[in-house]
Amino acid sequence: MFTEYEIDTMMEVPEIKEATFALKKEFIKNEVPFLEIEDNDFFSLIMMAPTVGIAMADGNISLFEELALNKKARKLSKGGYFMKKDPVVHAMKYLIKKFDDYSDKFFHVLSIAMHKSFDMASLEKQDFDPNMEVSYEDYKKEVLNSPYILIRFITSFFLENDEDIINHKRKIARSEYLKMLTIGEKIGLNKLPVFQMFCNTFDQKA
């Protein structure tokens, strides 16, 4: 999970701030004219888009998934909302409602954020075979050799706990697994071997 301080740091990058503000302006104007949310918290909402997408993979969000999403959103909020309505949690309700219309725009901002946070192009391998057998030891080495910020993005998008990135096998529904691959492609992670290896650590279930 990203901390609010890491969110603040990324929002200091002009290109990320500009893309976030433009999407925030469009989203509020067209969907929630009365929504009040700071730019940093709206970027936190953008960061929630992959997690929301996976939760919606089977067409609906269960109570358990809703509670998990709310908990994650609160961690990303700028803070000071213990006794008040959390702006990221509140805004996320509208993102869920309009996800099909806005998901690609949210993913585009995430792509910008990653490209501006580390040298993504240098890590891409066009000829990497995602079906190739890779040992657990190779996967762990790939994680350790990857930029810290890249691992933070992957864990923030697709895991509840950062430490799980080294875990060998996890259970995931087939629909959620396919959605994860789709999101990875939309934001450009699919060209990175560490992401492909990460996806292969999941055991799919019906």
mmCIF file of C-alpha atoms in Angstrom:
data_model
loop_
_atom_site.group_PDB
_atom_site.id
_atom_site.type_symbol
_atom_site.label_atom_id
_atom_site.label_comp_id
_atom_site.label_asym_id
_atom_site.label_seq_id
_atom_site.Cartn_x
_atom_site.Cartn_y
_atom_site.Cartn_z
ATOM 1 C CA MET A 1 0.000 0.000 0.000
ATOM 2 C CA PHE A 2 1.137 3.511 -0.733
ATOM 3 C CA THR A 3 1.222 5.922 2.176
ATOM 4 C CA GLU A 4 -0.288 9.383 2.056
ATOM 5 C CA TYR A 5 3.279 10.755 2.007
ATOM 6 C CA GLU A 6 4.135 8.749 -1.105
ATOM 7 C CA ILE A 7 0.917 10.018 -2.689
ATOM 8 C CA ASP A 8 1.989 13.577 -1.815
ATOM 9 C CA THR A 9 5.409 12.993 -3.377
ATOM 10 C CA MET A 10 3.981 11.692 -6.650
ATOM 11 C CA MET A 11 1.572 14.617 -6.794
ATOM 12 C CA GLU A 12 4.564 16.956 -6.760
ATOM 13 C CA VAL A 13 5.415 15.704 -10.263
ATOM 14 C CA PRO A 14 3.856 18.274 -12.651
ATOM 15 C CA GLU A 15 2.650 15.736 -15.247
ATOM 16 C CA ILE A 16 0.933 13.578 -12.607
ATOM 17 C CA LYS A 17 -0.665 16.569 -10.921
ATOM 18 C CA GLU A 18 -1.885 17.982 -14.247
ATOM 19 C CA ALA A 19 -3.402 14.658 -15.389
ATOM 20 C CA THR A 20 -5.053 14.152 -12.000
ATOM 21 C CA PHE A 21 -6.564 17.628 -11.928
ATOM 22 C CA ALA A 22 -7.912 17.307 -15.484
ATOM 23 C CA LEU A 23 -9.624 13.986 -14.714
ATOM 24 C CA LYS A 24 -10.929 15.280 -11.396
ATOM 25 C CA LYS A 25 -12.440 18.303 -13.137
ATOM 26 C CA GLU A 26 -14.129 16.140 -15.778
ATOM 27 C CA PHE A 27 -15.381 13.529 -13.311
ATOM 28 C CA ILE A 28 -16.873 16.049 -10.900
ATOM 29 C CA LYS A 29 -18.427 18.209 -13.631
ATOM 30 C CA ASN A 30 -20.084 15.286 -15.426
ATOM 31 C CA GLU A 31 -20.908 12.915 -12.570
ATOM 32 C CA VAL A 32 -20.758 14.488 -9.094
ATOM 33 C CA PRO A 33 -21.064 18.304 -9.245
ATOM 34 C CA PHE A 34 -21.359 18.542 -5.460
ATOM 35 C CA LEU A 35 -18.294 16.393 -4.652
ATOM 36 C CA GLU A 36 -15.622 18.132 -2.593
ATOM 37 C CA ILE A 37 -12.268 16.389 -2.675
ATOM 38 C CA GLU A 38 -8.658 17.599 -2.692
ATOM 39 C CA ASP A 39 -6.372 16.767 -5.612
ATOM 40 C CA ASN A 40 -4.237 14.391 -3.534
ATOM 41 C CA ASP A 41 -7.289 12.468 -2.345
ATOM 42 C CA PHE A 42 -8.591 12.280 -5.905
ATOM 43 C CA PHE A 43 -5.259 10.790 -6.952
ATOM 44 C CA SER A 44 -5.756 8.263 -4.148
ATOM 45 C CA LEU A 45 -9.131 7.467 -5.720
ATOM 46 C CA ILE A 46 -7.370 6.923 -9.058
ATOM 47 C CA MET A 47 -4.963 4.568 -7.286
ATOM 48 C CA MET A 48 -7.976 2.540 -6.130
ATOM 49 C CA ALA A 49 -9.206 1.907 -9.708
ATOM 50 C CA PRO A 50 -7.411 -1.452 -10.266
ATOM 51 C CA THR A 51 -8.629 -2.812 -6.919
ATOM 52 C CA VAL A 52 -12.179 -1.667 -7.687
ATOM 53 C CA GLY A 53 -11.977 -3.247 -11.138
ATOM 54 C CA ILE A 54 -10.979 -6.638 -9.730
ATOM 55 C CA ALA A 55 -13.703 -6.458 -7.066
ATOM 56 C CA MET A 56 -16.219 -5.858 -9.859
ATOM 57 C CA ALA A 57 -14.905 -8.713 -12.024
ATOM 58 C CA ASP A 58 -17.960 -10.907 -11.450
ATOM 59 C CA GLY A 59 -20.429 -8.055 -11.902
ATOM 60 C CA ASN A 60 -21.099 -7.086 -8.306
ATOM 61 C CA ILE A 61 -19.285 -6.193 -5.099
ATOM 62 C CA SER A 62 -19.944 -8.274 -1.996
ATOM 63 C CA LEU A 63 -20.193 -6.808 1.498
ATOM 64 C CA PHE A 64 -16.799 -8.290 2.340
ATOM 65 C CA GLU A 65 -15.249 -6.714 -0.756
ATOM 66 C CA GLU A 66 -16.887 -3.371 0.038
ATOM 67 C CA LEU A 67 -15.438 -3.389 3.555
ATOM 68 C CA ALA A 68 -11.987 -4.269 2.187
ATOM 69 C CA LEU A 69 -12.195 -1.468 -0.406
ATOM 70 C CA ASN A 70 -13.236 1.064 2.232
ATOM 71 C CA LYS A 71 -10.381 0.021 4.508
ATOM 72 C CA LYS A 72 -7.869 0.392 1.689
ATOM 73 C CA ALA A 73 -9.297 3.765 0.624
ATOM 74 C CA ARG A 74 -8.990 5.114 4.174
ATOM 75 C CA LYS A 75 -5.308 4.176 4.234
ATOM 76 C CA LEU A 76 -4.750 6.227 1.079
ATOM 77 C CA SER A 77 -6.618 9.300 2.334
ATOM 78 C CA LYS A 78 -4.616 12.331 3.303
ATOM 79 C CA GLY A 79 -5.719 11.953 6.918
ATOM 80 C CA GLY A 80 -7.712 13.762 9.553
ATOM 81 C CA TYR A 81 -11.032 12.090 8.768
ATOM 82 C CA PHE A 82 -11.405 9.862 11.823
ATOM 83 C CA MET A 83 -14.607 11.555 12.927
ATOM 84 C CA LYS A 84 -15.633 12.785 9.485
ATOM 85 C CA LYS A 85 -16.712 11.258 6.198
ATOM 86 C CA ASP A 86 -13.640 9.978 4.374
ATOM 87 C CA PRO A 87 -13.476 11.731 0.966
ATOM 88 C CA VAL A 88 -11.848 8.811 -0.879
ATOM 89 C CA VAL A 89 -14.394 6.303 0.463
ATOM 90 C CA HIS A 90 -17.214 8.704 -0.421
ATOM 91 C CA ALA A 91 -15.922 9.371 -3.948
ATOM 92 C CA MET A 92 -15.295 5.682 -4.548
ATOM 93 C CA LYS A 93 -19.052 5.048 -4.511
ATOM 94 C CA TYR A 94 -19.372 7.188 -7.633
ATOM 95 C CA LEU A 95 -16.349 5.555 -9.265
ATOM 96 C CA ILE A 96 -17.998 2.149 -8.760
ATOM 97 C CA LYS A 97 -21.238 3.421 -10.258
ATOM 98 C CA LYS A 98 -19.485 4.874 -13.325
ATOM 99 C CA PHE A 99 -16.567 2.454 -13.530
ATOM 100 C CA ASP A 100 -17.253 1.226 -17.069
ATOM 101 C CA ASP A 101 -17.347 4.805 -18.347
ATOM 102 C CA TYR A 102 -14.245 6.072 -16.553
ATOM 103 C CA SER A 103 -11.949 3.106 -15.880
ATOM 104 C CA ASP A 104 -9.784 3.655 -18.986
ATOM 105 C CA LYS A 105 -9.318 7.324 -18.085
ATOM 106 C CA PHE A 106 -8.295 6.390 -14.544
ATOM 107 C CA PHE A 107 -5.896 3.741 -15.873
ATOM 108 C CA HIS A 108 -4.375 6.303 -18.255
ATOM 109 C CA VAL A 109 -3.444 8.543 -15.320
ATOM 110 C CA LEU A 110 -1.929 5.527 -13.537
ATOM 111 C CA SER A 111 0.154 4.810 -16.619
ATOM 112 C CA ILE A 112 1.439 8.379 -16.556
ATOM 113 C CA ALA A 113 2.202 8.068 -12.834
ATOM 114 C CA MET A 114 4.259 4.920 -13.355
ATOM 115 C CA HIS A 115 6.191 6.290 -16.336
ATOM 116 C CA LYS A 116 7.041 9.412 -14.330
ATOM 117 C CA SER A 117 7.972 7.466 -11.194
ATOM 118 C CA PHE A 118 10.542 5.079 -12.718
ATOM 119 C CA ASP A 119 12.117 4.141 -16.055
ATOM 120 C CA MET A 120 9.391 1.758 -17.152
ATOM 121 C CA ALA A 121 10.646 1.389 -20.722
ATOM 122 C CA SER A 122 13.991 -0.023 -19.568
ATOM 123 C CA LEU A 123 12.189 -2.895 -17.815
ATOM 124 C CA GLU A 124 9.945 -3.880 -20.720
ATOM 125 C CA LYS A 125 10.591 -7.114 -22.606
ATOM 126 C CA GLN A 126 8.473 -7.557 -25.698
ATOM 127 C CA ASP A 127 9.516 -11.175 -26.195
ATOM 128 C CA PHE A 128 8.942 -12.365 -22.613
ATOM 129 C CA ASP A 129 6.791 -15.507 -22.592
ATOM 130 C CA PRO A 130 4.248 -15.299 -19.724
ATOM 131 C CA ASN A 131 3.645 -19.061 -20.026
ATOM 132 C CA MET A 132 7.298 -19.914 -19.509
ATOM 133 C CA GLU A 133 8.029 -21.949 -16.396
ATOM 134 C CA VAL A 134 9.784 -19.741 -13.855
ATOM 135 C CA SER A 135 11.030 -21.019 -10.517
ATOM 136 C CA TYR A 136 9.983 -19.463 -7.247
ATOM 137 C CA GLU A 137 13.621 -18.540 -6.646
ATOM 138 C CA ASP A 138 13.754 -16.690 -9.989
ATOM 139 C CA TYR A 139 10.565 -14.830 -9.100
ATOM 140 C CA LYS A 140 11.939 -13.715 -5.731
ATOM 141 C CA LYS A 141 15.145 -12.505 -7.393
ATOM 142 C CA GLU A 142 13.134 -10.603 -10.008
ATOM 143 C CA VAL A 143 11.164 -8.872 -7.239
ATOM 144 C CA LEU A 144 14.320 -7.944 -5.343
ATOM 145 C CA ASN A 145 16.000 -6.636 -8.509
ATOM 146 C CA SER A 146 12.993 -4.511 -9.518
ATOM 147 C CA PRO A 147 12.662 -0.816 -8.586
ATOM 148 C CA TYR A 148 11.106 -0.341 -5.168
ATOM 149 C CA ILE A 149 8.422 1.987 -6.538
ATOM 150 C CA LEU A 150 7.355 -0.591 -9.171
ATOM 151 C CA ILE A 151 6.766 -3.205 -6.478
ATOM 152 C CA ARG A 152 4.799 -0.610 -4.508
ATOM 153 C CA PHE A 153 2.546 -0.037 -7.513
ATOM 154 C CA ILE A 154 1.908 -3.756 -8.012
ATOM 155 C CA THR A 155 1.160 -4.434 -4.358
ATOM 156 C CA SER A 156 -1.032 -1.362 -4.050
ATOM 157 C CA PHE A 157 -3.072 -2.337 -7.108
ATOM 158 C CA PHE A 158 -3.405 -6.075 -6.593
ATOM 159 C CA LEU A 159 -2.685 -7.053 -2.972
ATOM 160 C CA GLU A 160 -4.024 -6.101 0.427
ATOM 161 C CA ASN A 161 -0.660 -6.456 2.197
ATOM 162 C CA ASP A 162 2.712 -5.416 0.805
ATOM 163 C CA GLU A 163 4.498 -8.414 2.278
ATOM 164 C CA ASP A 164 2.411 -10.800 0.169
ATOM 165 C CA ILE A 165 4.402 -9.946 -2.961
ATOM 166 C CA ILE A 166 6.916 -12.727 -2.188
ATOM 167 C CA ASN A 167 4.211 -15.253 -1.350
ATOM 168 C CA HIS A 168 4.379 -18.333 -3.551
ATOM 169 C CA LYS A 169 0.737 -19.217 -4.191
ATOM 170 C CA ARG A 170 -2.523 -17.350 -3.657
ATOM 171 C CA LYS A 171 -6.103 -18.235 -4.494
ATOM 172 C CA ILE A 172 -7.996 -16.077 -6.979
ATOM 173 C CA ALA A 173 -11.253 -16.457 -8.878
ATOM 174 C CA ARG A 174 -10.863 -17.025 -12.627
ATOM 175 C CA SER A 175 -12.845 -13.851 -13.397
ATOM 176 C CA GLU A 176 -10.629 -11.790 -11.073
ATOM 177 C CA TYR A 177 -7.477 -13.270 -12.583
ATOM 178 C CA LEU A 178 -8.568 -12.355 -16.105
ATOM 179 C CA LYS A 179 -9.491 -8.853 -14.928
ATOM 180 C CA MET A 180 -6.039 -8.464 -13.366
ATOM 181 C CA LEU A 181 -4.420 -9.380 -16.696
ATOM 182 C CA THR A 182 -6.665 -6.902 -18.534
ATOM 183 C CA ILE A 183 -5.836 -4.095 -16.117
ATOM 184 C CA GLY A 184 -2.132 -4.940 -16.336
ATOM 185 C CA GLU A 185 -2.336 -4.578 -20.103
ATOM 186 C CA LYS A 186 -4.207 -1.266 -19.939
ATOM 187 C CA ILE A 187 -1.647 0.340 -17.641
ATOM 188 C CA GLY A 188 1.384 -1.222 -19.340
ATOM 189 C CA LEU A 189 2.463 -3.689 -16.654
ATOM 190 C CA ASN A 190 1.962 -6.659 -18.968
ATOM 191 C CA LYS A 191 5.316 -5.975 -20.672
ATOM 192 C CA LEU A 192 7.234 -6.298 -17.401
ATOM 193 C CA PRO A 193 8.499 -9.806 -16.502
ATOM 194 C CA VAL A 194 8.074 -9.202 -12.771
ATOM 195 C CA PHE A 195 4.345 -8.584 -13.278
ATOM 196 C CA GLN A 196 3.967 -11.690 -15.450
ATOM 197 C CA MET A 197 5.778 -13.740 -12.823
ATOM 198 C CA PHE A 198 3.617 -12.181 -10.122
ATOM 199 C CA CYS A 199 0.458 -13.213 -11.982
ATOM 200 C CA ASN A 200 1.755 -16.774 -12.176
ATOM 201 C CA THR A 201 1.888 -16.988 -8.375
ATOM 202 C CA PHE A 202 -1.920 -17.160 -8.309
ATOM 203 C CA ASP A 203 -3.904 -20.390 -8.265
ATOM 204 C CA GLN A 204 -7.115 -19.853 -10.192
ATOM 205 C CA LYS A 205 -10.401 -21.237 -8.927
ATOM 206 C CA ALA A 206 -13.799 -21.410 -10.608
#
